[in-house]
Coordinates of C-alpha atoms and ligand atoms in Angstrom, one line a residue:
X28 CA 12.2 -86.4 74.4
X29 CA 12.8 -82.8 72.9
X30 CA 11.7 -82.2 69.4
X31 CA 13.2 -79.3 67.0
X32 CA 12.6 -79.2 62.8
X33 CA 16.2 -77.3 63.4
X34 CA 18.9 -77.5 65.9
X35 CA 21.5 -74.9 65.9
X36 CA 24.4 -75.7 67.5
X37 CA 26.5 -72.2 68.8
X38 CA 24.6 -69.3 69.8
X39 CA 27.3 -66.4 68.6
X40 CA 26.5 -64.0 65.4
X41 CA 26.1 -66.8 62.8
X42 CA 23.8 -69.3 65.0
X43 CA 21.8 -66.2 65.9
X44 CA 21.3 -65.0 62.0
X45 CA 20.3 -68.1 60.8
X46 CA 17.6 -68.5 63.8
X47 CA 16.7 -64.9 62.8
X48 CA 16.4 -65.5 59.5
X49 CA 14.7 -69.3 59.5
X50 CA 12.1 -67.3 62.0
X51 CA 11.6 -64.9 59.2
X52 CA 11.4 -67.1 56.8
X53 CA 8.5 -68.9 58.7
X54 CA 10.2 -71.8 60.4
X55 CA 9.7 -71.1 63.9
X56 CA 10.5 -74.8 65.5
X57 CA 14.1 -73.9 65.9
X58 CA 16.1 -74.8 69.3
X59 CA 19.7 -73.2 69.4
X60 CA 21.7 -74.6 71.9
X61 CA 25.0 -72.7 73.6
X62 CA 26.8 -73.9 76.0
X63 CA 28.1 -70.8 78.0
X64 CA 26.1 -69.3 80.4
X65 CA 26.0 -66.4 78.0
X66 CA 25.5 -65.7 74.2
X67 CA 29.3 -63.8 72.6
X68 CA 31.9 -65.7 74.8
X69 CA 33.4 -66.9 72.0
X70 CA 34.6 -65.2 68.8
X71 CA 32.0 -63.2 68.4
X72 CA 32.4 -61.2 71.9
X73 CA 36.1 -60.6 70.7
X74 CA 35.9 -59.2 67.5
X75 CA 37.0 -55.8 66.0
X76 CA 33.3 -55.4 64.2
X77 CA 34.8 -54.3 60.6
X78 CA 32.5 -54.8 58.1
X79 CA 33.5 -54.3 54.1
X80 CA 33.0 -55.1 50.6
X81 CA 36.3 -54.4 49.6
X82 CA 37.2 -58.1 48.9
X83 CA 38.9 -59.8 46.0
X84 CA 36.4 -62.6 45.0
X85 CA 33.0 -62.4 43.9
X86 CA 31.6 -64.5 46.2
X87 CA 32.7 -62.8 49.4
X88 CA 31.7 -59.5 47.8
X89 CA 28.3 -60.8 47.1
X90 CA 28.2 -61.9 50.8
X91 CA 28.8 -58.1 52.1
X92 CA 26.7 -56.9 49.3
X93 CA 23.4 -58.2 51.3
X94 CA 25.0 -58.0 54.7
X95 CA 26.2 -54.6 54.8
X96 CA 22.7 -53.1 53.4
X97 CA 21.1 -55.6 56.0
X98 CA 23.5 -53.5 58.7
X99 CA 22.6 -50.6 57.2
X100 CA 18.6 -51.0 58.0
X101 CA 19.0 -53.6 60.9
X102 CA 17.5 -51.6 64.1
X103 CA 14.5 -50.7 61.6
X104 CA 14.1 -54.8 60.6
X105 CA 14.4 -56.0 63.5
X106 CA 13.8 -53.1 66.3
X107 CA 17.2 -53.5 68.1
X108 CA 20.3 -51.7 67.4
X109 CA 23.3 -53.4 65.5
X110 CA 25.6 -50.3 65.9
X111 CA 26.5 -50.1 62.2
X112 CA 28.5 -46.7 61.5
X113 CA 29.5 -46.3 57.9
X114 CA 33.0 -44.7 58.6
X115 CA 34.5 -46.9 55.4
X116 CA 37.7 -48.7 55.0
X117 CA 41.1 -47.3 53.5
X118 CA 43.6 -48.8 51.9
X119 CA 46.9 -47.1 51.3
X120 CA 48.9 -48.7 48.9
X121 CA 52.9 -48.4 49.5
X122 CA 53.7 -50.3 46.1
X123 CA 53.1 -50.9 42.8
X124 CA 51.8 -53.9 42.8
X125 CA 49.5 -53.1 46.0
X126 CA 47.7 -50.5 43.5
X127 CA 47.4 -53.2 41.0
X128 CA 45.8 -55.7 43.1
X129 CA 43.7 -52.8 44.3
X130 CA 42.4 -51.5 40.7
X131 CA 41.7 -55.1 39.8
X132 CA 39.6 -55.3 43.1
X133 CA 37.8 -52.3 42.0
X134 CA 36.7 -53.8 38.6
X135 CA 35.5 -56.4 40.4
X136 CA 33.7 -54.9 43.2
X137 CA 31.9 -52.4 40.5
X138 CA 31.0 -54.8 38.3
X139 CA 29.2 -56.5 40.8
X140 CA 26.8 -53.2 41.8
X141 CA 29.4 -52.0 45.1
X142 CA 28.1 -48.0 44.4
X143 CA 30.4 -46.5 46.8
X144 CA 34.2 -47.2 46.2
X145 CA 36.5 -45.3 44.1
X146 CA 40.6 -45.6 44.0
X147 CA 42.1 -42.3 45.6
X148 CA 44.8 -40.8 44.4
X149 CA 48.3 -40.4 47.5
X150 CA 47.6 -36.8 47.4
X151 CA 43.8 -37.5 48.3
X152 CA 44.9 -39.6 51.6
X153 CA 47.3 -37.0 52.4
X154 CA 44.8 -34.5 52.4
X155 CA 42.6 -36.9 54.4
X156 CA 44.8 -37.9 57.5
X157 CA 47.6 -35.5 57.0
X158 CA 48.6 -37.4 60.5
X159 CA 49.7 -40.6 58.5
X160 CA 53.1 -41.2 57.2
X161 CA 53.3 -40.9 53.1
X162 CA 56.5 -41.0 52.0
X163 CA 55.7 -44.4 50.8
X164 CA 52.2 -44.4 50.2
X165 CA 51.2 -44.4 46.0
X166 CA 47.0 -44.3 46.1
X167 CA 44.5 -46.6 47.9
X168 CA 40.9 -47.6 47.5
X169 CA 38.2 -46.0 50.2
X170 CA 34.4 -47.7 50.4
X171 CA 32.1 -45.2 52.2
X172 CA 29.6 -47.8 53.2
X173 CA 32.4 -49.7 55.1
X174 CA 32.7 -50.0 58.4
X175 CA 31.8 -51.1 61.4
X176 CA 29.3 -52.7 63.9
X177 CA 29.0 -53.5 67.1
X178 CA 29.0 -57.6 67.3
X179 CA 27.5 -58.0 70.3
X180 CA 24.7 -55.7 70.1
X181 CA 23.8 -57.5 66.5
X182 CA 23.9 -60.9 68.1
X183 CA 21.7 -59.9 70.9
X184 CA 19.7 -57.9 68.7
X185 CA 19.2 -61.6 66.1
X186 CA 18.7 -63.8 68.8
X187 CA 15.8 -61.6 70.6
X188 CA 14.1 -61.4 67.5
X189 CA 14.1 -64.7 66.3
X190 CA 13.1 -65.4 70.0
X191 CA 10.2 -63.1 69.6
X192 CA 9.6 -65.5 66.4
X193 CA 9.2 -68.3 68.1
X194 CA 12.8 -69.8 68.4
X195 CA 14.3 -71.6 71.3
X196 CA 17.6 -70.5 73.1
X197 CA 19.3 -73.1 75.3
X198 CA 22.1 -71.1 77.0
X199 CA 24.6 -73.3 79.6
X200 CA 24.0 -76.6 77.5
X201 CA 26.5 -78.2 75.7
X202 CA 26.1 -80.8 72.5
X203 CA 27.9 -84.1 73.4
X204 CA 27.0 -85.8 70.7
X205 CA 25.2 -86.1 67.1
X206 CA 23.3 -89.6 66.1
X207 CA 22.6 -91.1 62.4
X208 CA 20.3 -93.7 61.1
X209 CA 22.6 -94.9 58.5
X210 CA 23.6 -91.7 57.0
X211 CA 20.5 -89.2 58.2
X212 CA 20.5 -86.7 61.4
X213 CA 18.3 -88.1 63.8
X214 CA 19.0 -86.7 67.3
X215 CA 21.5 -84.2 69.3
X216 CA 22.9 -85.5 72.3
X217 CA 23.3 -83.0 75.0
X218 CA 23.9 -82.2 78.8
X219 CA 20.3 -81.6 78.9
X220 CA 18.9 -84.6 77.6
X221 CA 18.4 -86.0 74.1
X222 CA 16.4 -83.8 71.5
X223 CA 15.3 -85.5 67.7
X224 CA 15.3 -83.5 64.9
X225 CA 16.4 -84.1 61.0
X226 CA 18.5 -81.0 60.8
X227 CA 21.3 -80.0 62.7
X228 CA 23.4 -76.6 61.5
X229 CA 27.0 -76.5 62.9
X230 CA 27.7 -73.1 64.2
X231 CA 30.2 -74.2 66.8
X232 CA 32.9 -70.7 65.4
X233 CA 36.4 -72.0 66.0
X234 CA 35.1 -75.4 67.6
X235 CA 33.1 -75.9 64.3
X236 CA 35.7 -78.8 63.5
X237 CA 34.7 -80.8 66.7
X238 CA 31.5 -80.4 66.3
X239 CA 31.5 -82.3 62.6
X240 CA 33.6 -85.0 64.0
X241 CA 30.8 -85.7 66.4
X242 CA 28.8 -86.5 63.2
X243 CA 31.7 -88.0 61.5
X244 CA 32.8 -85.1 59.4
X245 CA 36.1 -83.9 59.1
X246 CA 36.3 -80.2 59.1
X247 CA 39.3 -77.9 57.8
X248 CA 38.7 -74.9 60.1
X249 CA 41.3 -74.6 62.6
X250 CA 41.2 -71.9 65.6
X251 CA 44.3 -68.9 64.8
X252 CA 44.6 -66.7 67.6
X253 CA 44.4 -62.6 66.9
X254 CA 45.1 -60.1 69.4
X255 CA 43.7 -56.2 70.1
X256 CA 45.2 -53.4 71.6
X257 CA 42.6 -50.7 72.5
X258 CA 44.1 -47.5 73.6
X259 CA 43.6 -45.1 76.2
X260 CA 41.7 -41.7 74.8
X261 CA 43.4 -40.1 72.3
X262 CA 42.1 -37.2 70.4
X263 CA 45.1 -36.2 68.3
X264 CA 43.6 -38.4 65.4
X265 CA 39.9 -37.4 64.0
X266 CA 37.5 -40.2 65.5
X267 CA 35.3 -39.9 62.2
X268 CA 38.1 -41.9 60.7
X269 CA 37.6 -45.2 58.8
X270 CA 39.1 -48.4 59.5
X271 CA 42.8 -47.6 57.8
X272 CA 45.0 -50.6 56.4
X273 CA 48.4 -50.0 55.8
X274 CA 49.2 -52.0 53.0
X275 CA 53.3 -52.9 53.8
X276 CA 52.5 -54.8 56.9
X277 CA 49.0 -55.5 57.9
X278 CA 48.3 -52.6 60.5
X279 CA 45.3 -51.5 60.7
X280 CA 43.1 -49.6 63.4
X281 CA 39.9 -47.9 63.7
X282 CA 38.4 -45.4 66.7
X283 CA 36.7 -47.0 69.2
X284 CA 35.1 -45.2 72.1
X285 CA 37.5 -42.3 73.3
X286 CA 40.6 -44.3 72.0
X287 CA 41.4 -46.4 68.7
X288 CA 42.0 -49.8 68.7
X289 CA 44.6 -51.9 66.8
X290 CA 44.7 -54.4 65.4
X291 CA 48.1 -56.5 63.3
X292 CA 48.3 -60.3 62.1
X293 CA 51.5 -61.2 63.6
X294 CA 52.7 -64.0 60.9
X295 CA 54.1 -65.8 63.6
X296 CA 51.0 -67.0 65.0
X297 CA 50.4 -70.7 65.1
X298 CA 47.2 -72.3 65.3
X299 CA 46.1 -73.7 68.3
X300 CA 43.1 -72.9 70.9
X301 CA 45.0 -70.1 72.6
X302 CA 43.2 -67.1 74.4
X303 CA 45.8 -65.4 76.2
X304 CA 46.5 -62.7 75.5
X305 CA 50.5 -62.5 74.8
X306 CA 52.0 -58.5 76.4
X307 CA 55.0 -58.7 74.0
X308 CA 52.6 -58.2 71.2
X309 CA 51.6 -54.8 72.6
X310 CA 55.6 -53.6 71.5
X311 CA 55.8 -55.5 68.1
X312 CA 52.0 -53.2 67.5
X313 CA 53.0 -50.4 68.8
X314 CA 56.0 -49.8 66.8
X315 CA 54.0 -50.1 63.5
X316 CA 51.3 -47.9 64.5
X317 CA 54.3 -45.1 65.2
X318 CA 55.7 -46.1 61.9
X319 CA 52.4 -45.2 59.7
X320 CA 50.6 -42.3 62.3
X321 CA 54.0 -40.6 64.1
X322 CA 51.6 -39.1 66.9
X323 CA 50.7 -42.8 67.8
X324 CA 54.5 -42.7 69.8
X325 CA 52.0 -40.8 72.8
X326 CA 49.5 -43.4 72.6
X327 CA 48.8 -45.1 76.2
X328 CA 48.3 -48.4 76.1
X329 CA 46.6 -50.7 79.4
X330 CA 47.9 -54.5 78.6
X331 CA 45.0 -55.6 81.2
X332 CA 42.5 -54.1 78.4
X333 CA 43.8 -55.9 75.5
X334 CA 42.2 -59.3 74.7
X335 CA 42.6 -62.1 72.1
X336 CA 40.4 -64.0 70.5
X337 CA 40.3 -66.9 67.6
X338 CA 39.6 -66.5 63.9
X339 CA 38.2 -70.0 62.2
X340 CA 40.6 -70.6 59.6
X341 CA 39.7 -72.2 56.5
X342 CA 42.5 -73.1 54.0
X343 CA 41.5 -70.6 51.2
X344 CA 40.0 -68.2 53.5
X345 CA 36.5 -68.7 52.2
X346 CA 33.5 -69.7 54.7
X347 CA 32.3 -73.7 54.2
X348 CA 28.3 -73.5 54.1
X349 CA 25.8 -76.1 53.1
X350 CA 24.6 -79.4 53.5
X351 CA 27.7 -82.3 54.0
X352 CA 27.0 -84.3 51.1
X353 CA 26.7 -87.9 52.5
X354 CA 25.2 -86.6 55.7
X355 CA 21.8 -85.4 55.0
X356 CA 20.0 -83.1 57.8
X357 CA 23.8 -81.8 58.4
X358 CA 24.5 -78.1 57.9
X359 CA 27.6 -76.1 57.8
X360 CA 27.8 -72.5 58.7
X361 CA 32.1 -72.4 59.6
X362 CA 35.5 -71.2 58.8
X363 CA 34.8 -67.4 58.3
X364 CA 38.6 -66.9 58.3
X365 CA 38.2 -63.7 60.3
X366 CA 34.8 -62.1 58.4
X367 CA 32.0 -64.3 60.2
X368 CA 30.7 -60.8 61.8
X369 CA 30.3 -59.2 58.7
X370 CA 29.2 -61.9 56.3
X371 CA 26.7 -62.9 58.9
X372 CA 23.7 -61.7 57.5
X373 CA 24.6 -63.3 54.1
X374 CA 25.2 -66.6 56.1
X375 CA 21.5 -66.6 57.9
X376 CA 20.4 -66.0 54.4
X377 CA 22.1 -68.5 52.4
X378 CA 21.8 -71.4 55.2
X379 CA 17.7 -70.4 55.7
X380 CA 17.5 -71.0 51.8
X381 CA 19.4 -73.9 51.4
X382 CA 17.7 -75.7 54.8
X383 CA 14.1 -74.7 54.0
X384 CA 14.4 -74.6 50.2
X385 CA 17.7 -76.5 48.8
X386 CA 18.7 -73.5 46.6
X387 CA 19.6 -69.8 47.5
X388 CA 19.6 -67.3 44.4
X389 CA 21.9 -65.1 47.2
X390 CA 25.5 -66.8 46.0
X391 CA 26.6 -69.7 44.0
X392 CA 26.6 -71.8 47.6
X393 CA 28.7 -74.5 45.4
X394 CA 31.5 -72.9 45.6
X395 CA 31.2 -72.5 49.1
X396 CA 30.7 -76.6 50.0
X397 CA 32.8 -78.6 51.8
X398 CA 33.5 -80.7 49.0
X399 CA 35.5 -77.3 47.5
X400 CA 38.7 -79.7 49.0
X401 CA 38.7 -82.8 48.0
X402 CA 37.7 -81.9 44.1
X403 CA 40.7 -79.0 44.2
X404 CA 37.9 -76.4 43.8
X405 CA 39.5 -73.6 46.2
X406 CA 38.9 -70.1 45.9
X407 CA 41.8 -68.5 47.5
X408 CA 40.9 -64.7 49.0
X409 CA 44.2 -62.4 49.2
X410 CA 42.2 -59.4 51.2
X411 CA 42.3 -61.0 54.8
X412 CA 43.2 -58.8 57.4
Ligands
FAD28 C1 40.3 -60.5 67.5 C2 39.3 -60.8 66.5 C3 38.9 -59.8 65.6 C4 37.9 -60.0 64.6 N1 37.5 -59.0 63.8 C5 36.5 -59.2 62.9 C6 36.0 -58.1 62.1 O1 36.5 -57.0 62.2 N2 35.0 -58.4 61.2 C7 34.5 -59.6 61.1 O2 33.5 -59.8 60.3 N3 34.9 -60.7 61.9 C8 35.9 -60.5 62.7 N4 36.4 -61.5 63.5 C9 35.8 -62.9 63.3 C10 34.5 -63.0 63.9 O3 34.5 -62.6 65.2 C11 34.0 -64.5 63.8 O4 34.2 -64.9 62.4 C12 32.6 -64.6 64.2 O5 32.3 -64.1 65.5 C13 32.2 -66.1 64.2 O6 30.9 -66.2 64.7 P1 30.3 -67.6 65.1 O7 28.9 -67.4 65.6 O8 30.5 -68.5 64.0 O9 31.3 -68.1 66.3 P2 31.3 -67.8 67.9 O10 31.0 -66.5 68.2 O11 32.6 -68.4 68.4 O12 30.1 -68.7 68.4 C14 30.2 -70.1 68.4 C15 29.5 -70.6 69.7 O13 29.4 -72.0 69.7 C16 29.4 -72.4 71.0 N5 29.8 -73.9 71.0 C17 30.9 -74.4 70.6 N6 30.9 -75.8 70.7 C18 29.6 -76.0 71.3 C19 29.0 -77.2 71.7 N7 29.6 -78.4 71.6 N8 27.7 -77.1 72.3 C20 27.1 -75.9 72.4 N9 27.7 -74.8 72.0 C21 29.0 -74.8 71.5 C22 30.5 -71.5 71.6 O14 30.4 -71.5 73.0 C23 30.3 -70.2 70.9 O15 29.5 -69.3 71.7 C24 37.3 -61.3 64.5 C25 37.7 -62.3 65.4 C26 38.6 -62.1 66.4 C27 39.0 -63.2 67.3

């Protein structure tokens, strides 16, 4: 039979970190097993790549606050590239109470070390994108180390290097199954053949939930649906720009290769494991990127170039990491609620610590554990996009 000290299960971003960063960390008998015949055909291979500290709760601050300097120096760490480009994040306020929850943010962030965001002022933005629509805009708040990365490339770019570590990728195998002795992990069950180990981390992404039932766990992460546009080129709108959030709906986009791509959380969405990608959502988009950028009304859009893809929903929007308690041997690394790219450094970090050590000085990882549910311990997170 196969033997592993640690069985990952999901080889997107987050499996990939945590082999990466149990490799680093000196654990080197690690097996992650994918079932796809390639690593990123899940979430991960769908995602917009935003990365930011501009969050509303300490603890998801403190997650970018590692992983956005870990982006920052990843092709030097780990000698592949990760794409990062600090273009920042704006985002423009339209009321009142947009610029309060934006100021308190702003304490928050500061407080905890974030050096590079400061509140702008309307006039600041105007002079900024003078392409945007601000009637209605009052002030924002802009983070220079914001931004994006390329979420594939960082995957790859994990996974090679904890494979030059000594970890073990098992692409086109699927987990079946997960056994117990009582309470303790003792094997994984899959299409290749049993393998034993004592510690199995779930990152199954959106099937995270069916993963954890396999070891008798129920899981509150359910799969959402979120679509992208990418446009044709456009070069009416400076492609130095940030990612730019319009505050009164949702909108938000970001330049992407000769184009921009857009991206809006349609509130009608219901959750489910849907991957098609719906063409009526290209009008309802459109119209709101005319509304905040008038230019956008010459944007070209190809329908057969947009794609959707599924968030892991959690129901306060927070990730659920750590050992189940009941289950020893049994990790959780799920329900990034759309921010598993950019918290996944943090997450490799945090789960390395708490599998090889029990602690992590990185977060307080209680407030992340499953049992956040059941004792009424949620930390609800307002800043999802
Ligand atoms: C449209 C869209 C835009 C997004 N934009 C952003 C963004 O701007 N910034 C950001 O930080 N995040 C963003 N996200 C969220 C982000 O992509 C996810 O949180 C992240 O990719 C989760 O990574 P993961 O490794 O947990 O999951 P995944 O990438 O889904 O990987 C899980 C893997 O587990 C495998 N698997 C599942 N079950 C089994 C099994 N039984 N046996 C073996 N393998 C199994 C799957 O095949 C899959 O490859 C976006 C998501 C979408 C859909």
């Amino acid at each position: 039979m196969h033997t592993a000290d640690v069985v990952i299960i999901g080889g997107g971003i987050v499996g990939s970190s945590i082999a990466c960063h149990l490799a680093a960390a000196g654990c080197k008998d690690v097996l992650v097993i994918e079932r796809e015949t390639a690593q990123g055909k899940g979430s991960t291979g769908k995602s917009m790549g935003g990365v930011r500290a501009q969050f509303s709760t300490p603890v998801n601050i403190q997650m970018s606050l590692y992983s956005i300097p870990f982006y920052a120096s990843f092709d030097e760490r780990l000698g592949y590239p990760g794409g990062y480009r600090p273009q920042g994040y704006l985002f423009c306020a339209t009321h009142e109470n947009h610029l309060t929850y934006l100021r308190a943010n702003h304490e928050k962030q500061i407080a905890l070390g974030l050096k590079n965001v400061r509140l702008i002022s309307a006039d600041e933005i105007r002079t900024m994108f003078p392409q945007l629509r601000s009637d209605d805009i009052v002030g924002g708040s802009f983070c220079s180390t914001d931004g994006f990365v390329d979420p594939y490339s960082a995957m790859v770019g994990f996974m090679s290097w904890a494979a030059d570590h000594g970890t073990t990728l098992w692409r086109h195998t699927q987990v079946t199954g997960i056994k117990r002795d009582g309470q303790a992990i003792t094997e994984v069950e899959t299409t290749r053949g049993p393998v034993a180990t004592r510690k199995v981390v779930n990152a199954a992404g959106p099937w995270a939930s069916e993963v954890a039932k396999m070891a008798g766990v129920d899981l509150p992460v359910e799969p959402l649906r979120r679509m992208l546009v990418p446009t044709e080129p456009f070069d009416q709108f400076p492609h130095t720009a940030p990612m730019i959030i319009d505050m009164s709906n949702g909108f938000h986009f970001r330049p992407e290769s000769l184009g921009f791509l857009l991206a809006w959380n349609d509130p009608e969405e219901t959750p489910g494991y849907k991957t098609d990608f719906e063409p009526s959502f290209i009008e309802k988009i459109l119209t709101r990127a005319a509304d905040r950028v008038p230019i956008f009304e010459n944007l070209a859009v190809n329908p057969k170039r947009a794609w959707a893809g599924l968030y892991e929903m959690t129901p306060d929007h927070h990730p659920i990491l750590g050992e189940v308690p009941g289950v020893p041997g049994f990790f959780l690394a799920n329900g990034f609620s759309g921010h598993g790219v950019m918290h996944a450094p943090a997450t490799g970090k945090i789960l390395s610590d708490l599998i090889l050590a029990g602690k992590t000085d990185l977060v307080d990882f209680s407030l992340l554990a499953l049992s956040r549910f059941a004792e009424g311990r949620m930390i609800e997170e307002t800043a999802v996009l």
